[in-house]
């Protein structure tokens, strides 16, 4: 098991053996936030398990070669890397839906034709069932299609299978038996008006994510806060919020309803 990495190579080749024993697992977060690695090579007959967040936030990692031994890629394994294309090996049995979360350049995912567990259709990953039905498990984060039609032979859509910043319409067949998922669009409207209120909103709090900020002006991007009450106290009245024309809203008064024993704590946030 690889538990720690202290090198600074741009190309990292995982050895087949260490101390005479097969290297089977890359443990959780071993390469987390490594900025020197650009290419990863996992050889055949070596690593089978890539742990949670093993290469997360390796922002310069752009090329990954997975050997025909990798059978499990776990949550956030390659989160926010620079990968543009990847081929999954015939040996792969399980890949978690967030394995490539926030990979903003990844548009091309293929699977070895000999893989009997998974299938790629137009870069979307499905797991294969014994009855020749499929489960949708991974829709690429950077896939730029605005419309996605789920194939008719899909049995279910897994939770968080679709985490995408572009798709606007999803067509789902009535033949689907189980829709056990929540759509996670990566940009949602927050306080304020216009495009400046679009802020990145990660669907999972994993490793180091900043708190989402609310925008209190469409003309001044510095008027933002992670705390609603502080934002109102500092920047009210809201500037042009939800108005098609720039018309200042009248001043507002803030009423606070709180249990008596909590009012001091609440006021301390203002």
Short mmCIF file of N, CA, C and O in Angstrom, two decimals, residues 74-209:
data_model
loop_
_atom_site.label_atom_id
_atom_site.label_comp_id
_atom_site.label_asym_id
_atom_site.label_seq_id
_atom_site.Cartn_x
_atom_site.Cartn_y
_atom_site.Cartn_z
N UNK A 74 -12.28 5.21 -6.39
CA UNK A 74 -13.22 5.67 -5.37
C UNK A 74 -13.52 7.16 -5.49
O UNK A 74 -13.12 7.84 -6.42
N UNK A 75 -14.27 7.66 -4.50
CA UNK A 75 -14.76 9.03 -4.51
C UNK A 75 -13.62 10.06 -4.62
O UNK A 75 -12.61 9.96 -3.94
N UNK A 76 -13.82 11.04 -5.50
CA UNK A 76 -12.93 12.20 -5.63
C UNK A 76 -11.48 11.82 -5.95
O UNK A 76 -10.57 12.60 -5.70
N UNK A 77 -11.27 10.64 -6.50
CA UNK A 77 -9.91 10.16 -6.73
C UNK A 77 -9.08 11.14 -7.56
O UNK A 77 -7.90 11.37 -7.28
N UNK A 78 -9.70 11.73 -8.59
CA UNK A 78 -8.99 12.66 -9.47
C UNK A 78 -9.66 14.03 -9.48
O UNK A 78 -9.65 14.74 -10.49
N UNK A 79 -10.23 14.41 -8.38
CA UNK A 79 -10.96 15.68 -8.28
C UNK A 79 -10.10 16.88 -8.69
O UNK A 79 -8.95 17.03 -8.26
N UNK A 80 -10.66 17.72 -9.54
CA UNK A 80 -10.03 19.01 -9.92
C UNK A 80 -8.61 18.82 -10.46
O UNK A 80 -7.69 19.54 -10.07
N UNK A 81 -8.45 17.86 -11.36
CA UNK A 81 -7.19 17.71 -12.08
C UNK A 81 -7.36 18.29 -13.49
O UNK A 81 -8.44 18.71 -13.87
N UNK A 82 -6.28 18.28 -14.26
CA UNK A 82 -6.30 18.86 -15.60
C UNK A 82 -6.50 17.82 -16.70
O UNK A 82 -6.21 18.07 -17.87
N UNK A 83 -6.99 16.64 -16.33
CA UNK A 83 -7.21 15.56 -17.29
C UNK A 83 -8.22 16.00 -18.35
O UNK A 83 -9.27 16.54 -18.04
N UNK A 84 -7.89 15.76 -19.61
CA UNK A 84 -8.81 16.07 -20.71
C UNK A 84 -9.44 14.81 -21.30
O UNK A 84 -10.54 14.85 -21.84
N UNK A 85 -8.72 13.69 -21.19
CA UNK A 85 -9.19 12.44 -21.77
C UNK A 85 -8.65 11.28 -20.95
O UNK A 85 -7.52 11.35 -20.44
N UNK A 86 -9.44 10.21 -20.81
CA UNK A 86 -8.97 9.06 -20.06
C UNK A 86 -9.63 7.79 -20.59
O UNK A 86 -10.81 7.81 -20.99
N UNK A 87 -8.86 6.71 -20.61
CA UNK A 87 -9.39 5.40 -21.00
C UNK A 87 -9.39 4.50 -19.77
O UNK A 87 -8.37 4.29 -19.13
N UNK A 88 -10.56 3.96 -19.45
CA UNK A 88 -10.70 3.08 -18.29
C UNK A 88 -10.42 1.64 -18.72
O UNK A 88 -10.86 1.21 -19.79
N UNK A 89 -9.67 0.89 -17.91
CA UNK A 89 -9.21 -0.44 -18.33
C UNK A 89 -10.29 -1.52 -18.26
O UNK A 89 -11.34 -1.34 -17.62
N UNK A 90 -9.98 -2.65 -18.89
CA UNK A 90 -10.91 -3.78 -18.90
C UNK A 90 -11.12 -4.34 -17.50
O UNK A 90 -12.17 -4.92 -17.19
N UNK A 91 -10.14 -4.15 -16.63
CA UNK A 91 -10.20 -4.70 -15.27
C UNK A 91 -11.13 -3.93 -14.34
O UNK A 91 -11.50 -4.43 -13.28
N UNK A 92 -11.51 -2.71 -14.72
CA UNK A 92 -12.27 -1.84 -13.81
C UNK A 92 -13.68 -2.38 -13.59
O UNK A 92 -14.43 -2.61 -14.53
N UNK A 93 -14.03 -2.55 -12.31
CA UNK A 93 -15.35 -3.03 -11.95
C UNK A 93 -16.21 -1.94 -11.33
O UNK A 93 -17.42 -1.90 -11.54
N UNK A 94 -15.58 -1.06 -10.57
CA UNK A 94 -16.33 -0.03 -9.84
C UNK A 94 -15.66 1.32 -9.99
O UNK A 94 -14.45 1.44 -9.79
N UNK A 95 -16.46 2.32 -10.34
CA UNK A 95 -15.98 3.70 -10.34
C UNK A 95 -17.06 4.56 -9.71
O UNK A 95 -18.24 4.47 -10.07
N UNK A 96 -16.68 5.38 -8.75
CA UNK A 96 -17.66 6.22 -8.07
C UNK A 96 -18.00 7.45 -8.92
O UNK A 96 -17.17 7.95 -9.68
N UNK A 97 -19.22 7.93 -8.75
CA UNK A 97 -19.72 9.01 -9.61
C UNK A 97 -18.94 10.31 -9.47
O UNK A 97 -18.94 11.13 -10.38
N UNK A 98 -18.24 10.51 -8.36
CA UNK A 98 -17.48 11.75 -8.16
C UNK A 98 -15.98 11.55 -8.37
O UNK A 98 -15.19 12.37 -7.94
N UNK A 99 -15.60 10.46 -9.02
CA UNK A 99 -14.18 10.18 -9.22
C UNK A 99 -13.46 11.31 -9.95
O UNK A 99 -12.30 11.61 -9.69
N UNK A 100 -14.18 11.97 -10.88
CA UNK A 100 -13.59 13.05 -11.66
C UNK A 100 -14.30 14.38 -11.38
O UNK A 100 -14.41 15.24 -12.26
N UNK A 101 -14.77 14.55 -10.16
CA UNK A 101 -15.50 15.76 -9.78
C UNK A 101 -14.64 17.01 -10.00
O UNK A 101 -13.47 17.05 -9.67
N UNK A 102 -15.24 18.01 -10.60
CA UNK A 102 -14.61 19.31 -10.86
C UNK A 102 -13.43 19.22 -11.85
O UNK A 102 -12.59 20.12 -11.89
N UNK A 103 -13.39 18.15 -12.63
CA UNK A 103 -12.39 18.07 -13.71
C UNK A 103 -12.93 18.88 -14.89
O UNK A 103 -13.61 18.34 -15.77
N UNK A 104 -12.63 20.14 -14.90
CA UNK A 104 -13.27 21.08 -15.83
C UNK A 104 -12.80 20.94 -17.27
O UNK A 104 -13.34 21.59 -18.16
N UNK A 105 -11.78 20.09 -17.51
CA UNK A 105 -11.28 19.89 -18.87
C UNK A 105 -11.59 18.49 -19.41
O UNK A 105 -11.33 18.20 -20.58
N UNK A 106 -12.13 17.63 -18.57
CA UNK A 106 -12.37 16.25 -18.97
C UNK A 106 -13.66 16.13 -19.77
O UNK A 106 -14.76 16.30 -19.25
N UNK A 107 -13.52 15.82 -21.05
CA UNK A 107 -14.68 15.66 -21.92
C UNK A 107 -14.73 14.29 -22.58
O UNK A 107 -15.77 13.88 -23.09
N UNK A 108 -13.62 13.57 -22.57
CA UNK A 108 -13.54 12.31 -23.30
C UNK A 108 -13.23 11.15 -22.36
O UNK A 108 -12.12 11.06 -21.82
N UNK A 109 -14.20 10.28 -22.14
CA UNK A 109 -14.01 9.09 -21.30
C UNK A 109 -14.38 7.87 -22.13
O UNK A 109 -15.49 7.76 -22.64
N UNK A 110 -13.43 6.95 -22.27
CA UNK A 110 -13.69 5.70 -22.99
C UNK A 110 -13.37 4.53 -22.09
O UNK A 110 -12.70 4.67 -21.07
N UNK A 111 -13.85 3.36 -22.49
CA UNK A 111 -13.64 2.15 -21.70
C UNK A 111 -13.15 1.06 -22.64
O UNK A 111 -13.66 0.90 -23.76
N UNK A 112 -12.18 0.29 -22.19
CA UNK A 112 -11.67 -0.83 -22.97
C UNK A 112 -12.84 -1.74 -23.39
O UNK A 112 -13.72 -2.06 -22.58
N UNK A 113 -12.84 -2.14 -24.63
CA UNK A 113 -13.95 -2.94 -25.17
C UNK A 113 -14.10 -4.29 -24.50
O UNK A 113 -15.16 -4.93 -24.60
N UNK A 114 -13.07 -4.75 -23.78
CA UNK A 114 -13.13 -6.04 -23.10
C UNK A 114 -13.74 -5.94 -21.70
O UNK A 114 -13.91 -6.96 -21.03
N UNK A 115 -14.05 -4.73 -21.28
CA UNK A 115 -14.65 -4.55 -19.95
C UNK A 115 -16.09 -5.07 -19.96
O UNK A 115 -16.90 -4.65 -20.78
N UNK A 116 -16.40 -5.98 -19.04
CA UNK A 116 -17.73 -6.59 -18.98
C UNK A 116 -18.59 -5.97 -17.88
O UNK A 116 -19.74 -6.38 -17.69
N UNK A 117 -18.05 -5.00 -17.16
CA UNK A 117 -18.76 -4.40 -16.04
C UNK A 117 -19.29 -3.00 -16.35
O UNK A 117 -20.29 -2.57 -15.76
N UNK A 118 -18.61 -2.29 -17.24
CA UNK A 118 -18.94 -0.89 -17.51
C UNK A 118 -19.02 -0.65 -19.00
O UNK A 118 -18.44 -1.38 -19.81
N UNK A 119 -19.72 0.42 -19.36
CA UNK A 119 -19.87 0.78 -20.76
C UNK A 119 -19.88 2.31 -20.87
O UNK A 119 -20.47 2.99 -20.03
N UNK A 120 -19.23 2.82 -21.91
CA UNK A 120 -19.25 4.26 -22.17
C UNK A 120 -20.05 4.54 -23.43
O UNK A 120 -19.80 3.93 -24.48
N UNK A 121 -21.02 5.44 -23.32
CA UNK A 121 -21.82 5.86 -24.47
C UNK A 121 -21.76 7.38 -24.53
O UNK A 121 -22.25 8.06 -23.62
N UNK A 122 -21.14 7.90 -25.58
CA UNK A 122 -20.98 9.36 -25.71
C UNK A 122 -20.35 9.97 -24.46
O UNK A 122 -20.79 11.00 -23.96
N UNK A 123 -19.34 9.27 -23.93
CA UNK A 123 -18.55 9.73 -22.79
C UNK A 123 -19.30 9.69 -21.46
O UNK A 123 -18.80 10.21 -20.46
N UNK A 124 -20.46 9.08 -21.43
CA UNK A 124 -21.20 8.88 -20.19
C UNK A 124 -20.99 7.43 -19.76
O UNK A 124 -21.05 6.51 -20.57
N UNK A 125 -20.75 7.22 -18.46
CA UNK A 125 -20.40 5.90 -17.95
C UNK A 125 -21.61 5.20 -17.34
O UNK A 125 -22.35 5.79 -16.54
N UNK A 126 -21.80 3.95 -17.74
CA UNK A 126 -22.90 3.13 -17.24
C UNK A 126 -22.33 1.82 -16.70
O UNK A 126 -21.34 1.30 -17.22
N UNK A 127 -22.97 1.27 -15.68
CA UNK A 127 -22.63 -0.07 -15.22
C UNK A 127 -23.61 -1.04 -15.87
O UNK A 127 -24.78 -0.71 -16.10
N UNK A 128 -23.13 -2.24 -16.17
CA UNK A 128 -23.94 -3.23 -16.87
C UNK A 128 -24.55 -4.22 -15.88
O UNK A 128 -23.87 -4.71 -14.98
N UNK A 129 -25.82 -4.53 -16.08
CA UNK A 129 -26.52 -5.48 -15.23
C UNK A 129 -26.62 -6.83 -15.94
O UNK A 129 -26.46 -6.93 -17.16
N UNK A 130 -26.95 -7.86 -15.16
CA UNK A 130 -27.06 -9.20 -15.72
C UNK A 130 -28.17 -9.31 -16.76
O UNK A 130 -28.11 -10.11 -17.68
N UNK A 131 -29.21 -8.49 -16.62
CA UNK A 131 -30.36 -8.55 -17.52
C UNK A 131 -30.19 -7.61 -18.72
O UNK A 131 -31.17 -7.24 -19.38
N UNK A 132 -28.94 -7.21 -18.99
CA UNK A 132 -28.60 -6.37 -20.14
C UNK A 132 -29.13 -4.94 -20.02
O UNK A 132 -29.18 -4.19 -20.98
N UNK A 133 -29.55 -4.56 -18.82
CA UNK A 133 -29.92 -3.18 -18.54
C UNK A 133 -28.69 -2.44 -18.00
O UNK A 133 -27.69 -3.05 -17.62
N UNK A 134 -28.78 -1.10 -17.97
CA UNK A 134 -27.64 -0.31 -17.51
C UNK A 134 -28.08 0.64 -16.40
O UNK A 134 -29.24 1.05 -16.32
N UNK A 135 -27.12 0.99 -15.55
CA UNK A 135 -27.31 2.05 -14.54
C UNK A 135 -26.40 3.21 -14.91
O UNK A 135 -25.20 3.01 -15.13
N UNK A 136 -26.95 4.41 -14.95
CA UNK A 136 -26.13 5.59 -15.23
C UNK A 136 -25.39 5.96 -13.95
O UNK A 136 -26.01 6.24 -12.93
N UNK A 137 -24.07 5.98 -14.02
CA UNK A 137 -23.31 6.24 -12.80
C UNK A 137 -22.42 7.48 -12.88
O UNK A 137 -22.05 8.04 -11.85
N UNK A 138 -22.05 7.94 -14.10
CA UNK A 138 -21.12 9.07 -14.16
C UNK A 138 -21.31 9.86 -15.46
O UNK A 138 -21.09 9.33 -16.54
N UNK A 139 -21.72 11.09 -15.31
CA UNK A 139 -21.86 12.03 -16.42
C UNK A 139 -20.72 13.04 -16.29
O UNK A 139 -20.59 13.68 -15.24
N UNK A 140 -19.87 13.19 -17.31
CA UNK A 140 -18.68 14.03 -17.15
C UNK A 140 -18.99 15.46 -16.71
O UNK A 140 -19.91 16.10 -17.23
N UNK A 141 -18.20 15.93 -15.80
CA UNK A 141 -18.36 17.28 -15.24
C UNK A 141 -18.27 18.34 -16.33
O UNK A 141 -18.95 19.36 -16.28
N UNK A 142 -17.39 18.13 -17.33
CA UNK A 142 -17.15 19.16 -18.34
C UNK A 142 -17.88 18.91 -19.66
O UNK A 142 -17.67 19.64 -20.63
N UNK A 143 -18.73 17.91 -19.72
CA UNK A 143 -19.50 17.64 -20.94
C UNK A 143 -20.40 18.84 -21.21
O UNK A 143 -21.20 19.24 -20.36
N UNK A 144 -20.28 19.43 -22.39
CA UNK A 144 -20.88 20.75 -22.64
C UNK A 144 -22.24 20.70 -23.33
O UNK A 144 -22.80 21.74 -23.67
N UNK A 145 -22.80 19.50 -23.55
CA UNK A 145 -24.11 19.41 -24.19
C UNK A 145 -25.17 20.05 -23.30
O UNK A 145 -25.20 19.81 -22.08
N UNK A 146 -26.07 20.80 -23.92
CA UNK A 146 -27.14 21.43 -23.15
C UNK A 146 -28.31 20.48 -22.92
O UNK A 146 -29.11 20.66 -22.00
N UNK A 147 -28.42 19.46 -23.78
CA UNK A 147 -29.49 18.48 -23.66
C UNK A 147 -28.91 17.08 -23.57
O UNK A 147 -27.99 16.73 -24.29
N UNK A 148 -29.47 16.28 -22.65
CA UNK A 148 -29.03 14.90 -22.49
C UNK A 148 -30.25 14.00 -22.47
O UNK A 148 -31.18 14.20 -21.67
N UNK A 149 -30.26 13.01 -23.35
CA UNK A 149 -31.35 12.03 -23.40
C UNK A 149 -30.83 10.71 -22.85
O UNK A 149 -29.89 10.11 -23.40
N UNK A 150 -31.43 10.26 -21.78
CA UNK A 150 -31.02 9.01 -21.15
C UNK A 150 -31.43 7.85 -22.06
O UNK A 150 -32.60 7.77 -22.47
N UNK A 151 -30.50 6.95 -22.40
CA UNK A 151 -30.85 5.82 -23.28
C UNK A 151 -31.99 4.98 -22.72
O UNK A 151 -32.16 4.87 -21.50
N UNK A 152 -32.76 4.38 -23.62
CA UNK A 152 -33.94 3.62 -23.22
C UNK A 152 -33.60 2.36 -22.42
O UNK A 152 -34.45 1.86 -21.67
N UNK A 153 -32.38 1.83 -22.60
CA UNK A 153 -32.03 0.61 -21.88
C UNK A 153 -31.39 0.88 -20.52
O UNK A 153 -30.79 0.00 -19.91
N UNK A 154 -31.52 2.11 -20.04
CA UNK A 154 -31.04 2.45 -18.70
C UNK A 154 -32.12 2.11 -17.67
O UNK A 154 -33.27 2.53 -17.80
N UNK A 155 -31.74 1.35 -16.67
CA UNK A 155 -32.68 0.92 -15.63
C UNK A 155 -32.80 1.95 -14.52
O UNK A 155 -33.88 2.19 -13.99
N UNK A 156 -31.67 2.55 -14.14
CA UNK A 156 -31.71 3.51 -13.03
C UNK A 156 -30.65 4.58 -13.21
O UNK A 156 -29.66 4.38 -13.93
N UNK A 157 -30.88 5.69 -12.56
CA UNK A 157 -29.92 6.79 -12.52
C UNK A 157 -29.47 6.94 -11.08
O UNK A 157 -30.29 7.19 -10.18
N UNK A 158 -28.19 6.76 -10.84
CA UNK A 158 -27.69 6.77 -9.48
C UNK A 158 -27.61 8.19 -8.91
O UNK A 158 -27.52 9.17 -9.64
N UNK A 159 -27.65 8.26 -7.60
CA UNK A 159 -27.57 9.54 -6.91
C UNK A 159 -26.27 10.26 -7.27
O UNK A 159 -25.20 9.65 -7.29
N UNK A 160 -26.37 11.52 -7.61
CA UNK A 160 -25.23 12.37 -7.97
C UNK A 160 -24.49 11.89 -9.22
O UNK A 160 -23.33 12.20 -9.42
N UNK A 161 -25.19 11.14 -10.05
CA UNK A 161 -24.57 10.69 -11.29
C UNK A 161 -24.34 11.86 -12.24
O UNK A 161 -23.41 11.83 -13.05
N UNK A 162 -25.20 12.87 -12.17
CA UNK A 162 -25.09 14.01 -13.08
C UNK A 162 -24.73 15.25 -12.28
O UNK A 162 -25.57 15.85 -11.60
N UNK A 163 -23.47 15.62 -12.34
CA UNK A 163 -22.97 16.85 -11.73
C UNK A 163 -22.33 17.64 -12.86
O UNK A 163 -21.23 17.32 -13.30
N UNK A 164 -23.04 18.65 -13.34
CA UNK A 164 -22.63 19.28 -14.58
C UNK A 164 -23.04 20.73 -14.62
O UNK A 164 -24.07 21.11 -14.09
N UNK A 165 -22.22 21.54 -15.30
CA UNK A 165 -22.41 22.98 -15.34
C UNK A 165 -23.10 23.46 -16.61
O UNK A 165 -23.37 24.64 -16.76
N UNK A 166 -23.38 22.53 -17.53
CA UNK A 166 -23.88 22.94 -18.84
C UNK A 166 -25.27 22.41 -19.17
O UNK A 166 -26.06 23.10 -19.81
N UNK A 167 -25.55 21.18 -18.77
CA UNK A 167 -26.80 20.56 -19.17
C UNK A 167 -28.00 21.33 -18.62
O UNK A 167 -28.02 21.72 -17.46
N UNK A 168 -28.97 21.57 -19.51
CA UNK A 168 -30.17 22.32 -19.13
C UNK A 168 -31.43 21.46 -19.19
O UNK A 168 -32.39 21.70 -18.46
N UNK A 169 -31.43 20.48 -20.10
CA UNK A 169 -32.60 19.62 -20.28
C UNK A 169 -32.18 18.16 -20.26
O UNK A 169 -31.23 17.77 -20.94
N UNK A 170 -32.89 17.36 -19.47
CA UNK A 170 -32.63 15.92 -19.41
C UNK A 170 -33.92 15.19 -19.77
O UNK A 170 -34.95 15.37 -19.12
N UNK A 171 -33.86 14.39 -20.83
CA UNK A 171 -35.00 13.60 -21.27
C UNK A 171 -34.88 12.20 -20.68
O UNK A 171 -33.91 11.49 -20.93
N UNK A 172 -35.89 11.80 -19.92
CA UNK A 172 -35.86 10.52 -19.22
C UNK A 172 -37.00 9.65 -19.72
O UNK A 172 -38.16 10.06 -19.73
N UNK A 173 -36.66 8.43 -20.12
CA UNK A 173 -37.65 7.49 -20.63
C UNK A 173 -38.53 6.95 -19.51
O UNK A 173 -38.09 6.80 -18.37
N UNK A 174 -39.77 6.64 -19.86
CA UNK A 174 -40.71 6.08 -18.87
C UNK A 174 -40.33 4.66 -18.49
O UNK A 174 -40.87 4.11 -17.52
N UNK A 175 -39.39 4.06 -19.22
CA UNK A 175 -38.97 2.69 -18.92
C UNK A 175 -38.02 2.61 -17.74
O UNK A 175 -37.73 1.53 -17.23
N UNK A 176 -37.50 3.75 -17.29
CA UNK A 176 -36.59 3.75 -16.14
C UNK A 176 -37.34 3.33 -14.88
O UNK A 176 -38.41 3.85 -14.57
N UNK A 177 -36.76 2.39 -14.15
CA UNK A 177 -37.42 1.84 -12.98
C UNK A 177 -37.07 2.59 -11.70
O UNK A 177 -37.86 2.63 -10.76
N UNK A 178 -35.88 3.17 -11.66
CA UNK A 178 -35.44 3.79 -10.42
C UNK A 178 -34.69 5.08 -10.71
O UNK A 178 -33.66 5.06 -11.39
N UNK A 179 -35.20 6.19 -10.20
CA UNK A 179 -34.49 7.46 -10.32
C UNK A 179 -34.07 7.86 -8.92
O UNK A 179 -34.71 8.64 -8.23
N UNK A 180 -33.00 7.25 -8.48
CA UNK A 180 -32.48 7.49 -7.13
C UNK A 180 -31.32 8.47 -7.22
O UNK A 180 -30.17 8.15 -6.99
N UNK A 181 -31.63 9.71 -7.59
CA UNK A 181 -30.56 10.66 -7.79
C UNK A 181 -31.05 12.07 -7.54
O UNK A 181 -32.23 12.35 -7.53
N UNK A 182 -30.08 12.95 -7.32
CA UNK A 182 -30.37 14.37 -7.22
C UNK A 182 -29.49 15.07 -8.23
O UNK A 182 -28.28 14.87 -8.26
N UNK A 183 -30.10 15.88 -9.08
CA UNK A 183 -29.32 16.63 -10.04
C UNK A 183 -28.51 17.68 -9.30
O UNK A 183 -29.02 18.37 -8.43
N UNK A 184 -27.26 17.81 -9.66
CA UNK A 184 -26.39 18.78 -9.01
C UNK A 184 -25.79 19.70 -10.05
O UNK A 184 -24.80 19.36 -10.68
N UNK A 185 -26.43 20.83 -10.26
CA UNK A 185 -25.89 21.81 -11.18
C UNK A 185 -24.92 22.68 -10.40
O UNK A 185 -25.21 23.13 -9.30
N UNK A 186 -23.77 22.94 -10.97
CA UNK A 186 -22.68 23.53 -10.21
C UNK A 186 -22.78 25.04 -10.03
O UNK A 186 -21.96 25.63 -9.36
N UNK A 187 -23.78 25.65 -10.65
CA UNK A 187 -23.97 27.09 -10.44
C UNK A 187 -25.43 27.34 -10.11
O UNK A 187 -26.32 26.92 -10.84
N UNK A 188 -25.68 28.00 -9.00
CA UNK A 188 -27.05 28.29 -8.61
C UNK A 188 -27.15 29.76 -8.25
O UNK A 188 -26.16 30.39 -7.88
N UNK A 189 -28.35 30.36 -8.38
CA UNK A 189 -28.49 31.77 -8.05
C UNK A 189 -28.51 31.99 -6.54
O UNK A 189 -29.18 31.28 -5.81
N UNK A 190 -27.77 32.97 -6.09
CA UNK A 190 -27.78 33.36 -4.69
C UNK A 190 -28.32 34.78 -4.59
O UNK A 190 -28.84 35.33 -5.55
N UNK A 191 -28.21 35.41 -3.42
CA UNK A 191 -28.73 36.75 -3.23
C UNK A 191 -28.09 37.75 -4.19
O UNK A 191 -26.95 37.60 -4.59
N UNK A 192 -28.82 38.79 -4.51
CA UNK A 192 -28.34 39.77 -5.47
C UNK A 192 -28.98 39.50 -6.82
O UNK A 192 -29.79 38.60 -6.98
N UNK A 193 -28.64 40.26 -7.84
CA UNK A 193 -29.27 40.09 -9.14
C UNK A 193 -28.25 39.88 -10.22
O UNK A 193 -27.07 40.15 -10.06
N UNK A 194 -28.72 39.39 -11.36
CA UNK A 194 -27.87 39.28 -12.54
C UNK A 194 -26.81 38.20 -12.43
O UNK A 194 -26.80 37.39 -11.50
N UNK A 195 -25.89 38.20 -13.38
CA UNK A 195 -24.91 37.13 -13.46
C UNK A 195 -23.92 37.13 -12.30
O UNK A 195 -23.30 36.12 -12.01
N UNK A 196 -23.77 38.24 -11.62
CA UNK A 196 -22.79 38.29 -10.54
C UNK A 196 -23.20 37.46 -9.33
O UNK A 196 -22.42 37.26 -8.43
N UNK A 197 -24.45 36.99 -9.32
CA UNK A 197 -24.84 36.17 -8.18
C UNK A 197 -24.58 34.69 -8.43
O UNK A 197 -24.91 33.85 -7.60
N UNK A 198 -23.99 34.36 -9.58
CA UNK A 198 -23.66 32.96 -9.84
C UNK A 198 -22.34 32.63 -9.18
O UNK A 198 -21.30 33.17 -9.53
N UNK A 199 -22.38 31.76 -8.23
CA UNK A 199 -21.18 31.40 -7.48
C UNK A 199 -20.99 29.90 -7.52
O UNK A 199 -21.95 29.13 -7.58
N UNK A 200 -19.75 29.43 -7.50
CA UNK A 200 -19.50 28.00 -7.46
C UNK A 200 -20.06 27.40 -6.17
O UNK A 200 -19.84 27.92 -5.09
N UNK A 201 -20.80 26.31 -6.29
CA UNK A 201 -21.41 25.69 -5.12
C UNK A 201 -21.11 24.20 -5.16
O UNK A 201 -21.78 23.43 -5.82
N UNK A 202 -20.08 23.75 -4.47
CA UNK A 202 -19.75 22.33 -4.49
C UNK A 202 -20.84 21.50 -3.84
O UNK A 202 -21.41 21.90 -2.83
N UNK A 203 -21.16 20.36 -4.43
CA UNK A 203 -22.22 19.52 -3.89
C UNK A 203 -21.75 18.70 -2.70
O UNK A 203 -22.56 18.20 -1.96
N UNK A 204 -20.45 18.57 -2.54
CA UNK A 204 -19.91 17.85 -1.39
C UNK A 204 -18.85 18.71 -0.71
O UNK A 204 -18.06 19.36 -1.38
N UNK A 205 -18.88 18.72 0.60
CA UNK A 205 -17.81 19.40 1.31
C UNK A 205 -16.68 18.40 1.49
O UNK A 205 -16.77 17.49 2.29
N UNK A 206 -15.62 18.54 0.71
CA UNK A 206 -14.55 17.54 0.71
C UNK A 206 -13.22 18.25 0.69
O UNK A 206 -12.99 19.13 -0.13
N UNK A 207 -12.33 17.89 1.59
CA UNK A 207 -11.05 18.55 1.73
C UNK A 207 -11.28 20.04 1.98
O UNK A 207 -11.94 20.41 2.92
N UNK A 208 -10.81 20.91 1.11
CA UNK A 208 -10.84 22.34 1.41
C UNK A 208 -11.69 23.09 0.40
O UNK A 208 -11.25 23.38 -0.71
N UNK A 209 -12.93 23.40 0.78
CA UNK A 209 -13.80 24.22 -0.04
C UNK A 209 -14.12 25.50 0.72
O UNK A 209 -14.48 25.45 1.91
#
